[in-house]
Short mmCIF file of C-alpha atoms in Angstrom, two decimals:
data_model
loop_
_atom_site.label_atom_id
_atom_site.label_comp_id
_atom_site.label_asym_id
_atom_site.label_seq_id
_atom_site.Cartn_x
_atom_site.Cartn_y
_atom_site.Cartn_z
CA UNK A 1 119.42 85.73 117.76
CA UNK A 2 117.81 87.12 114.83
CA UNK A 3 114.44 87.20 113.95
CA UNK A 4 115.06 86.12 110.25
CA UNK A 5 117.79 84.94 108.78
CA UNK A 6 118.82 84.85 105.13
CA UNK A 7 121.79 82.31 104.27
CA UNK A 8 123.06 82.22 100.73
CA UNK A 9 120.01 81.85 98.96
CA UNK A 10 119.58 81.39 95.17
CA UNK A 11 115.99 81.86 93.48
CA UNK A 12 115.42 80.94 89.80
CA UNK A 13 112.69 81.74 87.58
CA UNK A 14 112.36 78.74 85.46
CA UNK A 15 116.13 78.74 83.89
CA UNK A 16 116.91 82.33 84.49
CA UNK A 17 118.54 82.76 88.03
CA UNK A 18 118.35 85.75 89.63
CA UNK A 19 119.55 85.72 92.82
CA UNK A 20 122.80 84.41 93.68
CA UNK A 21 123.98 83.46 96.94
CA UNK A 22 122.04 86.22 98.67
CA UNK A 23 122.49 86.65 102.57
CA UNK A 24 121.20 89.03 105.70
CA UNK A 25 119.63 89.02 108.86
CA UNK A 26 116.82 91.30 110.46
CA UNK A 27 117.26 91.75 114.08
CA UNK A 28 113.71 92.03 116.40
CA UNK A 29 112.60 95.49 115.64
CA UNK A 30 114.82 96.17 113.01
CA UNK A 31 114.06 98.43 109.58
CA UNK A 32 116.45 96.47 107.25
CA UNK A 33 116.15 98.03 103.19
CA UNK A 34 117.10 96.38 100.30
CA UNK A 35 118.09 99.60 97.79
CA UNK A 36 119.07 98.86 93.77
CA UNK A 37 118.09 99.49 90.77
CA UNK A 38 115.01 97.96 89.02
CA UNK A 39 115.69 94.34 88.07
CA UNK A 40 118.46 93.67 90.96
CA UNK A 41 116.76 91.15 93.01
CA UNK A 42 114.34 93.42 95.50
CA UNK A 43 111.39 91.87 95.15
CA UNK A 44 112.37 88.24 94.28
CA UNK A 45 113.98 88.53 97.89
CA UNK A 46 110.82 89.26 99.37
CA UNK A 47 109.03 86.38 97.49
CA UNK A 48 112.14 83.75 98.58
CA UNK A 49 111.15 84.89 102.19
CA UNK A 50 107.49 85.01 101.82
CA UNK A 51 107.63 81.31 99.64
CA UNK A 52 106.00 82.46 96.76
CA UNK A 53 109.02 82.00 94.59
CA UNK A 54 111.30 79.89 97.11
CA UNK A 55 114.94 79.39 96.98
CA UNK A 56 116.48 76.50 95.36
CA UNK A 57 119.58 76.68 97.89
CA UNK A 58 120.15 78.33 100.87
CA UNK A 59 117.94 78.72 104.04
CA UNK A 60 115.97 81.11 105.25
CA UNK A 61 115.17 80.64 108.48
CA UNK A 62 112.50 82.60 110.93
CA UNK A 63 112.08 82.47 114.41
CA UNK A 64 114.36 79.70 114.92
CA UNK A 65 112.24 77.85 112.51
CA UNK A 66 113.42 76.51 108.72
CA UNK A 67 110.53 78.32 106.45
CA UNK A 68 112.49 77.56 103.28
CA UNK A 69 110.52 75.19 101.62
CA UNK A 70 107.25 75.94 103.38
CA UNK A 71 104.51 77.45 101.64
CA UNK A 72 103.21 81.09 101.59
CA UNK A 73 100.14 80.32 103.73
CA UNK A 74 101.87 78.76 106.18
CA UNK A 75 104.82 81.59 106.28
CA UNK A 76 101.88 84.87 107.17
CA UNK A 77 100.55 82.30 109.52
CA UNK A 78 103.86 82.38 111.48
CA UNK A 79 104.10 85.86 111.60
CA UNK A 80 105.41 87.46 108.25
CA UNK A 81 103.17 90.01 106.62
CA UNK A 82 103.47 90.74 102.42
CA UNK A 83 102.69 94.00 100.63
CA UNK A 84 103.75 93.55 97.26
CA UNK A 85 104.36 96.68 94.60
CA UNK A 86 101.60 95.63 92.59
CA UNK A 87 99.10 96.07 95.93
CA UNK A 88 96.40 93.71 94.90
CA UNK A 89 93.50 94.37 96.87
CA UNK A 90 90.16 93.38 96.40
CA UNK A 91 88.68 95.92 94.09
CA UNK A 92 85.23 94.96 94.16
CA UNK A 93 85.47 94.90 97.93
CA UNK A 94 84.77 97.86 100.82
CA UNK A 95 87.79 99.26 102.49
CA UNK A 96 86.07 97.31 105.51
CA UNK A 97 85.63 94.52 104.08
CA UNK A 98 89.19 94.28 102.60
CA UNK A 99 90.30 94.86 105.98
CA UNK A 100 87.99 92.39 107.85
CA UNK A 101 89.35 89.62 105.39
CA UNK A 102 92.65 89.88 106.45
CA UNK A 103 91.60 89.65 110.32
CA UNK A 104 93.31 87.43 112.54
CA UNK A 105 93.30 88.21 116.26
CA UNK A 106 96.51 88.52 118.02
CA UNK A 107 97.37 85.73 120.54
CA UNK A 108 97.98 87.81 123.26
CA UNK A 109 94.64 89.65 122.35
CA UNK A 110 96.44 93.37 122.23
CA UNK A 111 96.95 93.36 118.42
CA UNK A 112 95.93 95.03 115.09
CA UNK A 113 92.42 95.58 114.58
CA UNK A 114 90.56 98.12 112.86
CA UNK A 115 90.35 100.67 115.42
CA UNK A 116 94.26 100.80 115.92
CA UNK A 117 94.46 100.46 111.75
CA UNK A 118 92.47 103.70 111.64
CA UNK A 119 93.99 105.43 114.06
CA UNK A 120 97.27 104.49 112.33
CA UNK A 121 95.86 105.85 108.59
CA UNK A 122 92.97 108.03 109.44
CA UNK A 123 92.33 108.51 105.68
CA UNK A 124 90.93 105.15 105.78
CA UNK A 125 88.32 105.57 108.53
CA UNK A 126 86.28 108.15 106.30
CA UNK A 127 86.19 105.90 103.20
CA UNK A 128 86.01 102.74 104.86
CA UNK A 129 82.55 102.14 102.90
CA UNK A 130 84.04 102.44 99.38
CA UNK A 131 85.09 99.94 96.90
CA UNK A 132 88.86 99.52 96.89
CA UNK A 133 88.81 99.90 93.09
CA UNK A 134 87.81 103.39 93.54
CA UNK A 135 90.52 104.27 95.74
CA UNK A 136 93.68 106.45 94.88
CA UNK A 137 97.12 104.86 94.31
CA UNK A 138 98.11 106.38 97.75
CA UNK A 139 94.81 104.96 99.44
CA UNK A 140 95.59 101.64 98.10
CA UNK A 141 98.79 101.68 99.07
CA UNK A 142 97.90 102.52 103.11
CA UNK A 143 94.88 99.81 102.77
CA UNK A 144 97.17 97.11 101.08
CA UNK A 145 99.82 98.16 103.86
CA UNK A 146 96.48 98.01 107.00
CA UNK A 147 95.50 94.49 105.74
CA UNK A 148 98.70 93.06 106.08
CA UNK A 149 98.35 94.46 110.11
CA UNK A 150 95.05 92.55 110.44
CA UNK A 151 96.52 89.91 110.30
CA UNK A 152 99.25 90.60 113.47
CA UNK A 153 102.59 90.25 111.57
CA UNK A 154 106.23 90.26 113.64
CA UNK A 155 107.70 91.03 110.55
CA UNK A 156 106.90 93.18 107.86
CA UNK A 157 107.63 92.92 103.71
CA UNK A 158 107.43 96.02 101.99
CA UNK A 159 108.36 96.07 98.33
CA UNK A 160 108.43 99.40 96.59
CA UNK A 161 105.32 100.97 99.10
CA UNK A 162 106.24 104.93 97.44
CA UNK A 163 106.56 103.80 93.88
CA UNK A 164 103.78 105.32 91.66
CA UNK A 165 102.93 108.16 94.48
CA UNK A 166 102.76 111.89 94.44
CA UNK A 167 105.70 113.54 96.84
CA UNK A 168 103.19 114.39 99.49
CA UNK A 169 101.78 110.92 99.92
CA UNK A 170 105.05 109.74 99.76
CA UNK A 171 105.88 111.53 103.01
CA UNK A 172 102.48 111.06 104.67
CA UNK A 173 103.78 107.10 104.40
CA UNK A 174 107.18 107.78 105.51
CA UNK A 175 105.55 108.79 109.01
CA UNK A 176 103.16 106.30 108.53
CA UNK A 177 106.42 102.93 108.81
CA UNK A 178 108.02 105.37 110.94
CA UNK A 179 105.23 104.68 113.27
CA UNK A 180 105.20 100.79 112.84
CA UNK A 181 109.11 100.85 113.57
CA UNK A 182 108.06 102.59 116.81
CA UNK A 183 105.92 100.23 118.02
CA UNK A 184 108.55 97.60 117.19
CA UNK A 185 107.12 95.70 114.30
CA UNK A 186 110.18 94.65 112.46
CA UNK A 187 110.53 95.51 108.56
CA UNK A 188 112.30 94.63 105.29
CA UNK A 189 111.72 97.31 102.73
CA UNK A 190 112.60 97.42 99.17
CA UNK A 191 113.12 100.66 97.53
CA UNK A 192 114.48 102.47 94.49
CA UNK A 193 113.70 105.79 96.34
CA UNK A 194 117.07 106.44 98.52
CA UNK A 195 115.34 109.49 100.23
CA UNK A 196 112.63 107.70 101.77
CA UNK A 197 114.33 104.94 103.26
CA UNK A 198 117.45 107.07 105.01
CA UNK A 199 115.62 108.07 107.64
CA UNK A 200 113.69 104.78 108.39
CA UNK A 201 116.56 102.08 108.35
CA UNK A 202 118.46 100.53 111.12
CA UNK A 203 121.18 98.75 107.78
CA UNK A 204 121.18 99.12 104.21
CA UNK A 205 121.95 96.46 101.60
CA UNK A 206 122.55 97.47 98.13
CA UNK A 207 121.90 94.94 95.60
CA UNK A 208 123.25 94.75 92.18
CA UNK A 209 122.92 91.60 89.66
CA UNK A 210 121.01 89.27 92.45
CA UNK A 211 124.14 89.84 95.28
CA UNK A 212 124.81 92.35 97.90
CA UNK A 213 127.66 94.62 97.17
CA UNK A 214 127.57 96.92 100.01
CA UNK A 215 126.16 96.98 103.49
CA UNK A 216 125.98 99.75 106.06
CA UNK A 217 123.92 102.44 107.97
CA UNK A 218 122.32 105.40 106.31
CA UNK A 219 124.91 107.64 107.88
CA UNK A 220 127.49 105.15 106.38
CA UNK A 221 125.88 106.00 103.06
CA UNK A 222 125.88 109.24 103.20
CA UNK A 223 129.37 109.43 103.30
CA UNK A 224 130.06 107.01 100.50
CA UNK A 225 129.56 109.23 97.56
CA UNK A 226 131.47 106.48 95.67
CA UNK A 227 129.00 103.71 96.39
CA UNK A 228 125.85 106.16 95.55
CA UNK A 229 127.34 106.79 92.19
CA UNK A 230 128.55 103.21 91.18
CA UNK A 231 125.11 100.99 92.33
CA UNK A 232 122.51 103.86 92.33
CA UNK A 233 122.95 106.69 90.02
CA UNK A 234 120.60 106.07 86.77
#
């Protein structure tokens, strides 16, 4: 069965809908990437899963459990993490302490903590005294992305996590959700940035106008030169 479950959702701001009958599942373990343009739908999926825009129709079910109309709070506290584009971390707050307010202990008691979050972005360790304000758009990307793991997600929202950032960070994350796929933390990532998602996703779903027009595997992509040039050439 899958772990989530997207059935034919539609999500409205106010009058202007934007998503339209949107559907796809993540499997346990799973990288699953939403690709399109800017203004397609990426991140109002993630805020119909996460319930901080939810779907007027559809379901979206996690776990076996109906999460449609529940509220964001009580989504992360089954077990879905959030890292939005726009990062929002506490600015006025120490690496540590943005860290430690995120903390909630696994319930089999081998979870994310801040030695394993270190050990995962080292960069953090050495500056874990500083105000998050201060911190690069890289480093606030890798803290944003750490708090989410105090908190012991099962699955994992990542909207746009390389947008903004120089090539070389870019990579250094790359390895970085290469490493949570490894330890089998299951993903949904949203990215305009077909490079960095080819090597880390298990399907691809390319969104255009609020639907998905194409589905496959990044070695289907690769050999659909048709489908790169129609939904993703600027």
């Amino acid at each position: 069965m899958p772990q989530l479950e997207v059935r034919e959702i539609h999500t409205s701001y106010g009058l202007s809908q934007v998503l339209f009958g949107l559907s796809f599942d993540v499997e346990p373990g799973q990288v699953v990437s939403l690709i399109g343009r800017n203004g397609v739908g990426k991140t109002t999926t993630m805020r119909s899963v996460i319930g901080l825009t939810p779907a007027r129709a559809g379901s979206i079910i996690f776990e076996g459990t109906d999460i449609t109309s529940r509220p964001a709070y009580r989504i992360a506290q089954l077990g879905i993490g959030y890292v939005p584009e726009e990062r929002r971390i506490f600015p006025h707050l120490s690496v540590w302490e943005n860290l430690d307010i995120a903390r909630r202990p696994a319930n089999d008691g081998a979870g994310w903590d801040e030695e394993r979050v270190f050990a995962l972005f080292p960069d953090l360790r050495d500056i874990q005294a500083r105000p998050g304000g201060v911190l690069s758009g890289g480093q606030q990307q890798m803290l944003t992305i750490a708090r989410s793991l105090m908190n012991n997600p099962k699955l994992l929202l990542l909207d746009e996590p390389s947008e903004g950032l120089a090539p070389r960070v870019v990579e250094d994350l790359r390895e970085q959700i290469a490493a949570l796929k490894h330890s089998g933390l299951s993903i949904v990532l949203a990215e305009q940035n077909l490079s960095f998602v080819m090597e880390l996703s298990d399907v691809c779903h390319i969104l255009e106008k609020g639907e998905i027009r194409w589905t496959g595997t990044p070695d289907d992509l690769r050999a659909s030169p048709g489908v790169l040039e129609q939904y993703l050439t600027l």
